[in-house]
Amino acid sequence: MSERFNNAAEHWDKGDMRQNIAHAVFQTISNRISLLSTMEIMDFGAGTGLLSFKIAQMVKEVVGVDLSEKMLEQLDNKNSDALRVEALCHDICEIPLEKKFNGIVSSMAMHHVEDTAALFEAFHLHLKRDGFVAIADLEAEDGSFHSHGNEGVFHFGFERDALRRTIEKAGFEHVRFHHAYTVEKETQDYPIFLVTAIKKS
């Protein structure tokens, strides 16, 4: 999977769709979560930083975590003296970080992780007390969303009730789903949700 993303990294930001998704996800997060200047945030599956840099304007620090080195190179190229995101190539499900965060955000990465339960357990481990998750991904779909094919895609979106149970079992509460965006393609529309939850204290 990393090879596909490495090969796509250089042209990842071109076109409107990914830019529009990142903007809509950021708007939905900022409408639901109080992003504070003291917060340290992880962007899981950060890619080229489309969401990371929007969040970084609001908080103390953003660490963009991804498995694709080439994607993170594109992210790192966007850093400036005025605005920075730390790029970290790391698998948090395999080897936890020593650092804990006030919140974890993610946009369109969760369906590329095979074990969703293990992912939310890793999120829980990496959060400070009362930390939040704000995770955006596809509503359940028929597998037609990815025009390039489904290599590296483990989930054709997510059914809300099943995902809620997974999140709660991992130790989160106040699980809420919000509509974030709809990708409109010629054949059909693909809604994207944002799910928020708080680590149990």
GROMACS .gro file of C-alpha atoms in nm:
model
  201
    1MET     CA    1   0.000   0.000   0.000
    2SER     CA    2   0.280   0.244   0.086
    3GLU     CA    3   0.423   0.194  -0.263
    4ARG     CA    4   0.100   0.312  -0.425
    5PHE     CA    5   0.090   0.622  -0.208
    6ASN     CA    6   0.459   0.688  -0.265
    7ASN     CA    7   0.401   0.676  -0.641
    8ALA     CA    8   0.099   0.909  -0.615
    9ALA     CA    9   0.252   1.158  -0.373
   10GLU     CA   10   0.388   1.410  -0.624
   11HIS     CA   11   0.047   1.468  -0.782
   12TRP     CA   12  -0.171   1.401  -0.478
   13ASP     CA   13  -0.282   1.759  -0.421
   14LYS     CA   14  -0.380   1.828  -0.783
   15GLY     CA   15  -0.749   1.858  -0.862
   16ASP     CA   16  -1.032   1.976  -0.642
   17MET     CA   17  -1.164   1.662  -0.474
   18ARG     CA   18  -0.900   1.608  -0.204
   19GLN     CA   19  -0.870   1.982  -0.140
   20ASN     CA   20  -1.248   2.008  -0.098
   21ILE     CA   21  -1.263   1.709   0.135
   22ALA     CA   22  -0.984   1.846   0.355
   23HIS     CA   23  -1.151   2.187   0.373
   24ALA     CA   24  -1.491   2.039   0.460
   25VAL     CA   25  -1.345   1.804   0.721
   26PHE     CA   26  -1.155   2.091   0.882
   27GLN     CA   27  -1.467   2.305   0.892
   28THR     CA   28  -1.667   2.023   1.049
   29ILE     CA   29  -1.397   1.955   1.308
   30SER     CA   30  -1.362   2.322   1.400
   31ASN     CA   31  -1.741   2.352   1.433
   32ARG     CA   32  -1.756   2.054   1.672
   33ILE     CA   33  -1.426   2.074   1.863
   34SER     CA   34  -1.274   2.369   2.046
   35LEU     CA   35  -0.924   2.378   1.898
   36LEU     CA   36  -0.704   2.565   2.145
   37SER     CA   37  -0.363   2.726   2.105
   38THR     CA   38  -0.227   2.499   2.380
   39MET     CA   39  -0.320   2.173   2.206
   40GLU     CA   40  -0.086   1.910   2.063
   41ILE     CA   41  -0.259   1.717   1.784
   42MET     CA   42  -0.180   1.405   1.582
   43ASP     CA   43  -0.303   1.388   1.223
   44PHE     CA   44  -0.323   1.015   1.149
   45GLY     CA   45  -0.269   0.926   0.784
   46ALA     CA   46  -0.165   1.284   0.725
   47GLY     CA   47  -0.045   1.229   0.370
   48THR     CA   48   0.069   1.557   0.218
   49GLY     CA   49  -0.075   1.759   0.506
   50LEU     CA   50  -0.395   1.887   0.346
   51LEU     CA   51  -0.572   1.871   0.682
   52SER     CA   52  -0.263   1.907   0.901
   53PHE     CA   53  -0.178   2.261   0.800
   54LYS     CA   54  -0.535   2.381   0.850
   55ILE     CA   55  -0.536   2.239   1.204
   56ALA     CA   56  -0.185   2.375   1.268
   57GLN     CA   57  -0.310   2.733   1.234
   58MET     CA   58  -0.531   2.678   1.539
   59VAL     CA   59  -0.316   2.478   1.783
   60LYS     CA   60   0.029   2.457   1.941
   61GLU     CA   61   0.161   2.159   1.745
   62VAL     CA   62   0.056   1.907   1.482
   63VAL     CA   63   0.241   1.582   1.421
   64GLY     CA   64   0.151   1.431   1.084
   65VAL     CA   65   0.184   1.051   1.104
   66ASP     CA   66   0.185   0.838   0.790
   67LEU     CA   67   0.341   0.522   0.646
   68SER     CA   68   0.433   0.680   0.312
   69GLU     CA   69   0.770   0.852   0.312
   70LYS     CA   70   0.700   1.026  -0.019
   71MET     CA   71   0.371   1.168   0.106
   72LEU     CA   72   0.549   1.303   0.411
   73GLU     CA   73   0.819   1.456   0.190
   74GLN     CA   74   0.544   1.656   0.019
   75LEU     CA   75   0.414   1.758   0.361
   76ASP     CA   76   0.760   1.863   0.476
   77ASN     CA   77   0.808   2.075   0.163
   78LYS     CA   78   0.510   2.288   0.274
   79ASN     CA   79   0.669   2.382   0.605
   80SER     CA   80   0.769   2.743   0.657
   81ASP     CA   81   0.892   2.963   0.938
   82ALA     CA   82   0.535   3.080   0.989
   83LEU     CA   83   0.365   2.740   0.995
   84ARG     CA   84   0.508   2.395   1.057
   85VAL     CA   85   0.385   2.037   1.086
   86GLU     CA   86   0.617   1.764   1.211
   87ALA     CA   87   0.629   1.474   0.966
   88LEU     CA   88   0.664   1.129   1.121
   89CYS     CA   89   0.678   0.801   0.926
   90HIS     CA   90   0.556   0.554   1.184
   91ASP     CA   91   0.306   0.273   1.248
   92ILE     CA   92   0.139   0.362   1.578
   93CYS     CA   93  -0.047   0.028   1.585
   94GLU     CA   94   0.280  -0.165   1.582
   95ILE     CA   95   0.502   0.060   1.794
   96PRO     CA   96   0.338   0.324   2.016
   97LEU     CA   97   0.491   0.669   2.037
   98GLU     CA   98   0.614   0.795   2.371
   99LYS     CA   99   0.421   1.117   2.317
  100LYS     CA  100   0.055   1.166   2.408
  101PHE     CA  101  -0.177   1.418   2.243
  102ASN     CA  102  -0.478   1.634   2.327
  103GLY     CA  103  -0.650   1.514   2.013
  104ILE     CA  104  -0.621   1.293   1.706
  105VAL     CA  105  -0.767   1.394   1.371
  106SER     CA  106  -0.779   1.197   1.048
  107SER     CA  107  -0.929   1.234   0.702
  108MET     CA  108  -0.995   0.942   0.467
  109ALA     CA  109  -0.726   0.717   0.613
  110MET     CA  110  -0.920   0.475   0.832
  111HIS     CA  111  -1.047   0.259   0.545
  112HIS     CA  112  -0.684   0.178   0.461
  113VAL     CA  113  -0.628   0.018   0.806
  114GLU     CA  114  -0.734  -0.346   0.825
  115ASP     CA  115  -0.794  -0.370   1.201
  116THR     CA  116  -1.021  -0.082   1.299
  117ALA     CA  117  -1.050  -0.202   1.659
  118ALA     CA  118  -0.671  -0.205   1.702
  119LEU     CA  119  -0.654   0.142   1.547
  120PHE     CA  120  -0.893   0.293   1.801
  121GLU     CA  121  -0.710   0.115   2.082
  122ALA     CA  122  -0.391   0.282   1.954
  123PHE     CA  123  -0.570   0.617   1.940
  124HIS     CA  124  -0.683   0.570   2.301
  125LEU     CA  125  -0.327   0.490   2.408
  126HIS     CA  126  -0.190   0.804   2.244
  127LEU     CA  127  -0.436   1.048   2.402
  128LYS     CA  128  -0.407   1.246   2.720
  129ARG     CA  129  -0.690   1.241   2.970
  130ASP     CA  130  -1.011   1.374   2.813
  131GLY     CA  131  -0.844   1.376   2.473
  132PHE     CA  132  -1.059   1.362   2.160
  133VAL     CA  133  -1.071   1.187   1.826
  134ALA     CA  134  -1.220   1.346   1.514
  135ILE     CA  135  -1.207   1.094   1.233
  136ALA     CA  136  -1.353   1.145   0.884
  137ASP     CA  137  -1.420   0.865   0.640
  138LEU     CA  138  -1.671   0.724   0.395
  139GLU     CA  139  -2.017   0.604   0.481
  140ALA     CA  140  -2.064   0.240   0.378
  141GLU     CA  141  -2.037   0.216  -0.002
  142ASP     CA  142  -2.027  -0.053  -0.271
  143GLY     CA  143  -1.654  -0.045  -0.341
  144SER     CA  144  -1.678   0.188  -0.639
  145PHE     CA  145  -1.541   0.501  -0.471
  146HIS     CA  146  -1.175   0.442  -0.562
  147SER     CA  147  -1.147   0.484  -0.937
  148HIS     CA  148  -0.791   0.340  -0.933
  149GLY     CA  149  -0.912   0.012  -0.780
  150ASN     CA  150  -0.921  -0.117  -0.425
  151GLU     CA  151  -0.560  -0.216  -0.361
  152GLY     CA  152  -0.485  -0.126   0.000
  153VAL     CA  153  -0.853  -0.062   0.075
  154PHE     CA  154  -0.974  -0.281   0.361
  155HIS     CA  155  -1.318  -0.126   0.415
  156PHE     CA  156  -1.576   0.001   0.169
  157GLY     CA  157  -1.670   0.278   0.407
  158PHE     CA  158  -1.821   0.219   0.749
  159GLU     CA  159  -2.162   0.143   0.893
  160ARG     CA  160  -2.220   0.387   1.178
  161ASP     CA  161  -2.365   0.158   1.444
  162ALA     CA  162  -2.089  -0.101   1.404
  163LEU     CA  163  -1.820   0.168   1.413
  164ARG     CA  164  -1.978   0.324   1.723
  165ARG     CA  165  -1.952  -0.010   1.905
  166THR     CA  166  -1.587  -0.044   1.804
  167ILE     CA  167  -1.506   0.306   1.928
  168GLU     CA  168  -1.686   0.259   2.259
  169LYS     CA  169  -1.519  -0.078   2.318
  170ALA     CA  170  -1.180   0.092   2.278
  171GLY     CA  171  -1.259   0.318   2.575
  172PHE     CA  172  -1.427   0.624   2.426
  173GLU     CA  173  -1.753   0.794   2.516
  174HIS     CA  174  -1.976   1.068   2.376
  175VAL     CA  175  -1.949   0.917   2.026
  176ARG     CA  176  -2.116   1.149   1.776
  177PHE     CA  177  -2.150   1.128   1.397
  178HIS     CA  178  -2.174   1.436   1.175
  179HIS     CA  179  -2.209   1.474   0.799
  180ALA     CA  180  -1.891   1.638   0.668
  181TYR     CA  181  -1.904   1.631   0.289
  182THR     CA  182  -2.043   1.450  -0.015
  183VAL     CA  183  -1.818   1.354  -0.305
  184GLU     CA  184  -2.027   1.381  -0.619
  185LYS     CA  185  -1.922   1.155  -0.905
  186GLU     CA  186  -2.092   1.087  -1.235
  187THR     CA  187  -2.245   0.757  -1.131
  188GLN     CA  188  -2.328   0.823  -0.764
  189ASP     CA  189  -2.262   1.032  -0.454
  190TYR     CA  190  -2.040   0.927  -0.164
  191PRO     CA  191  -2.115   1.085   0.175
  192ILE     CA  192  -1.832   1.138   0.422
  193PHE     CA  193  -1.892   1.146   0.798
  194LEU     CA  194  -1.691   1.288   1.086
  195VAL     CA  195  -1.707   1.086   1.406
  196THR     CA  196  -1.600   1.252   1.730
  197ALA     CA  197  -1.548   1.093   2.071
  198ILE     CA  198  -1.376   1.159   2.402
  199LYS     CA  199  -1.135   0.933   2.592
  200LYS     CA  200  -1.298   0.815   2.912
  201SER     CA  201  -1.140   0.983   3.213
   0.00000   0.00000   0.00000
